XYZ file of N, CA and C in Angstrom:
222
model
N 91.452 105.646 118.242
C 92.582 106.495 118.036
C 92.299 107.904 118.532
N 91.447 108.020 119.506
C 91.118 109.310 120.060
C 92.282 109.945 120.800
N 93.191 109.111 121.326
C 94.308 109.669 122.077
C 95.267 110.439 121.171
N 95.288 110.141 119.875
C 96.167 110.880 118.968
C 95.707 112.319 118.779
N 94.420 112.550 118.919
C 93.895 113.913 118.778
C 94.277 114.785 119.969
N 94.539 114.155 121.105
C 94.859 114.894 122.321
C 96.337 115.276 122.419
N 97.164 114.820 121.473
C 98.586 115.137 121.523
C 98.812 116.593 121.138
N 99.502 117.293 122.006
C 99.827 118.686 121.727
C 101.276 118.810 121.295
N 101.714 120.035 121.128
C 103.086 120.294 120.715
C 104.113 119.797 121.714
N 103.823 119.982 123.004
C 104.755 119.536 124.040
C 104.870 118.020 124.061
N 103.750 117.347 123.858
C 103.777 115.880 123.851
C 104.654 115.361 122.708
N 104.485 115.950 121.538
C 105.276 115.524 120.388
C 106.760 115.822 120.590
N 107.063 116.942 121.224
C 108.452 117.292 121.502
C 109.079 116.288 122.469
N 108.348 115.908 123.486
C 108.847 114.923 124.454
C 109.069 113.579 123.773
N 108.145 113.170 122.915
C 108.295 111.905 122.190
C 109.525 111.960 121.291
N 109.754 113.081 120.625
C 110.922 113.240 119.765
C 112.221 113.151 120.571
N 112.256 113.771 121.740
C 113.446 113.712 122.599
C 113.708 112.279 123.038
N 112.664 111.541 123.389
C 112.827 110.145 123.806
C 113.370 109.307 122.654
N 112.869 109.534 121.448
C 113.353 108.784 120.286
C 114.825 109.082 120.027
N 115.212 110.345 120.128
C 116.619 110.714 119.920
C 117.493 110.079 120.994
N 117.021 110.035 122.229
C 117.797 109.409 123.299
C 117.927 107.904 123.090
N 116.880 107.268 122.598
C 116.926 105.819 122.395
C 117.839 105.429 121.237
N 117.720 106.088 120.113
C 118.449 105.685 118.922
C 119.723 106.478 118.695
N 119.838 107.632 119.265
C 120.996 108.478 119.028
C 120.805 109.292 117.766
N 121.376 110.463 117.753
C 121.184 111.381 116.628
C 121.845 110.866 115.356
N 122.909 110.073 115.489
C 123.611 109.599 114.292
C 122.854 108.471 113.596
N 122.154 107.635 114.353
C 121.425 106.509 113.752
C 120.019 106.881 113.321
N 119.537 108.026 113.718
C 118.154 108.421 113.427
C 117.835 108.473 111.930
N 118.690 109.020 111.067
C 118.371 109.004 109.629
C 118.258 107.588 109.055
N 119.123 106.683 109.496
C 119.068 105.305 109.002
C 117.796 104.607 109.468
N 117.399 104.863 110.705
C 116.176 104.258 111.237
C 114.960 104.778 110.490
N 114.905 106.076 110.258
C 113.750 106.636 109.551
C 113.710 106.163 108.101
N 114.862 105.980 107.476
C 114.900 105.469 106.105
C 114.382 104.037 106.050
N 114.792 103.204 106.987
C 114.331 101.816 106.976
C 112.840 101.719 107.288
N 112.345 102.583 108.147
C 110.901 102.601 108.430
C 110.134 103.029 107.182
N 110.630 104.025 106.481
C 109.985 104.470 105.245
C 109.959 103.385 104.186
N 111.060 102.648 104.047
C 111.102 101.552 103.083
C 110.120 100.451 103.468
N 110.035 100.154 104.754
C 109.108 99.122 105.217
C 107.663 99.512 104.942
N 107.331 100.767 105.179
C 105.961 101.238 104.924
C 105.656 101.176 103.432
N 106.623 101.559 102.598
C 106.435 101.505 101.145
C 106.193 100.073 100.672
N 106.981 99.127 101.172
C 106.818 97.721 100.803
C 105.461 97.212 101.262
N 105.079 97.560 102.479
C 103.786 97.120 103.008
C 102.641 97.638 102.151
N 102.672 98.914 101.791
C 101.609 99.493 100.956
C 101.556 98.835 99.584
N 102.734 98.561 99.007
C 102.776 97.920 97.692
C 102.174 96.513 97.755
N 102.478 95.767 98.816
C 101.932 94.417 98.956
C 100.427 94.444 99.181
N 99.950 95.396 99.961
C 98.503 95.511 100.183
C 97.802 95.831 98.872
N 98.376 96.737 98.084
C 97.782 97.084 96.792
C 97.787 95.878 95.868
N 98.869 95.105 95.870
C 98.953 93.913 95.036
C 97.893 92.900 95.436
N 97.687 92.744 96.740
C 96.681 91.790 97.210
C 95.278 92.237 96.821
N 95.019 93.539 96.832
C 93.700 94.039 96.452
C 93.464 93.893 94.956
N 94.513 94.092 94.151
C 94.374 94.039 92.703
C 94.215 92.614 92.180
N 94.921 91.651 92.792
C 94.853 90.274 92.325
C 93.631 89.583 92.913
N 92.925 88.814 92.098
C 91.835 88.018 92.669
C 92.437 86.913 93.534
N 91.753 86.562 94.584
C 92.302 85.570 95.500
C 92.234 84.181 94.884
N 92.999 83.257 95.428
C 93.027 81.882 94.939
C 91.673 81.215 95.142
N 90.966 81.587 96.202
C 89.643 81.017 96.445
C 88.670 81.436 95.347
N 88.751 82.684 94.914
C 87.887 83.150 93.834
C 88.194 82.405 92.542
N 89.485 82.157 92.278
C 89.867 81.424 91.077
C 89.359 79.992 91.130
N 89.472 79.354 92.298
C 89.010 77.976 92.440
C 87.497 77.904 92.291
N 86.794 78.869 92.836
C 85.335 78.889 92.716
C 84.925 79.099 91.268
N 85.616 79.967 90.565
C 85.305 80.205 89.157
C 85.608 78.968 88.326
N 86.690 78.270 88.643
C 87.037 77.051 87.914
C 86.009 75.962 88.192
N 85.544 75.884 89.432
C 84.525 74.892 89.787
C 83.218 75.163 89.076
N 82.830 76.404 88.958
C 81.587 76.763 88.269
C 81.685 76.456 86.785
N 82.819 76.769 86.182
C 82.953 76.543 84.743
C 82.979 75.059 84.425
N 83.592 74.242 85.282
C 83.619 72.806 85.017
C 82.245 72.189 85.236
N 81.486 72.687 86.211
C 80.149 72.140 86.436
C 79.198 72.558 85.324
N 79.341 73.740 84.784
C 78.476 74.156 83.677
C 78.845 73.409 82.407
N 80.122 73.094 82.228
C 80.532 72.317 81.063
C 79.967 70.906 81.154
N 79.926 70.335 82.357
C 79.363 69.001 82.541
C 77.864 69.024 82.297
N 77.200 70.093 82.705
C 75.763 70.213 82.478
C 75.456 70.343 80.990
N 76.329 71.006 80.251
C 76.114 71.195 78.822
C 76.237 69.879 78.059
N 77.077 68.967 78.547
C 77.282 67.688 77.870
C 76.073 66.775 78.009
N 75.254 66.963 79.029
C 74.096 66.096 79.269
C 73.068 66.352 78.284
């Protein structure tokens, strides 16, 4: 991402003009709102995935507990 550090004020202004030309000034607020909502949903899902233990971890834990229970019965 080194190219992002090289962006100056003129580069950002040109990019903004291109975006306005592509989407139009009237649709720009709606586009930015939908992008913001998408980013919020994505972040929430990533956080949920990090907080919840994965199904593989649950299966491994269940396998260990059943094997230790079988060992205890012997």
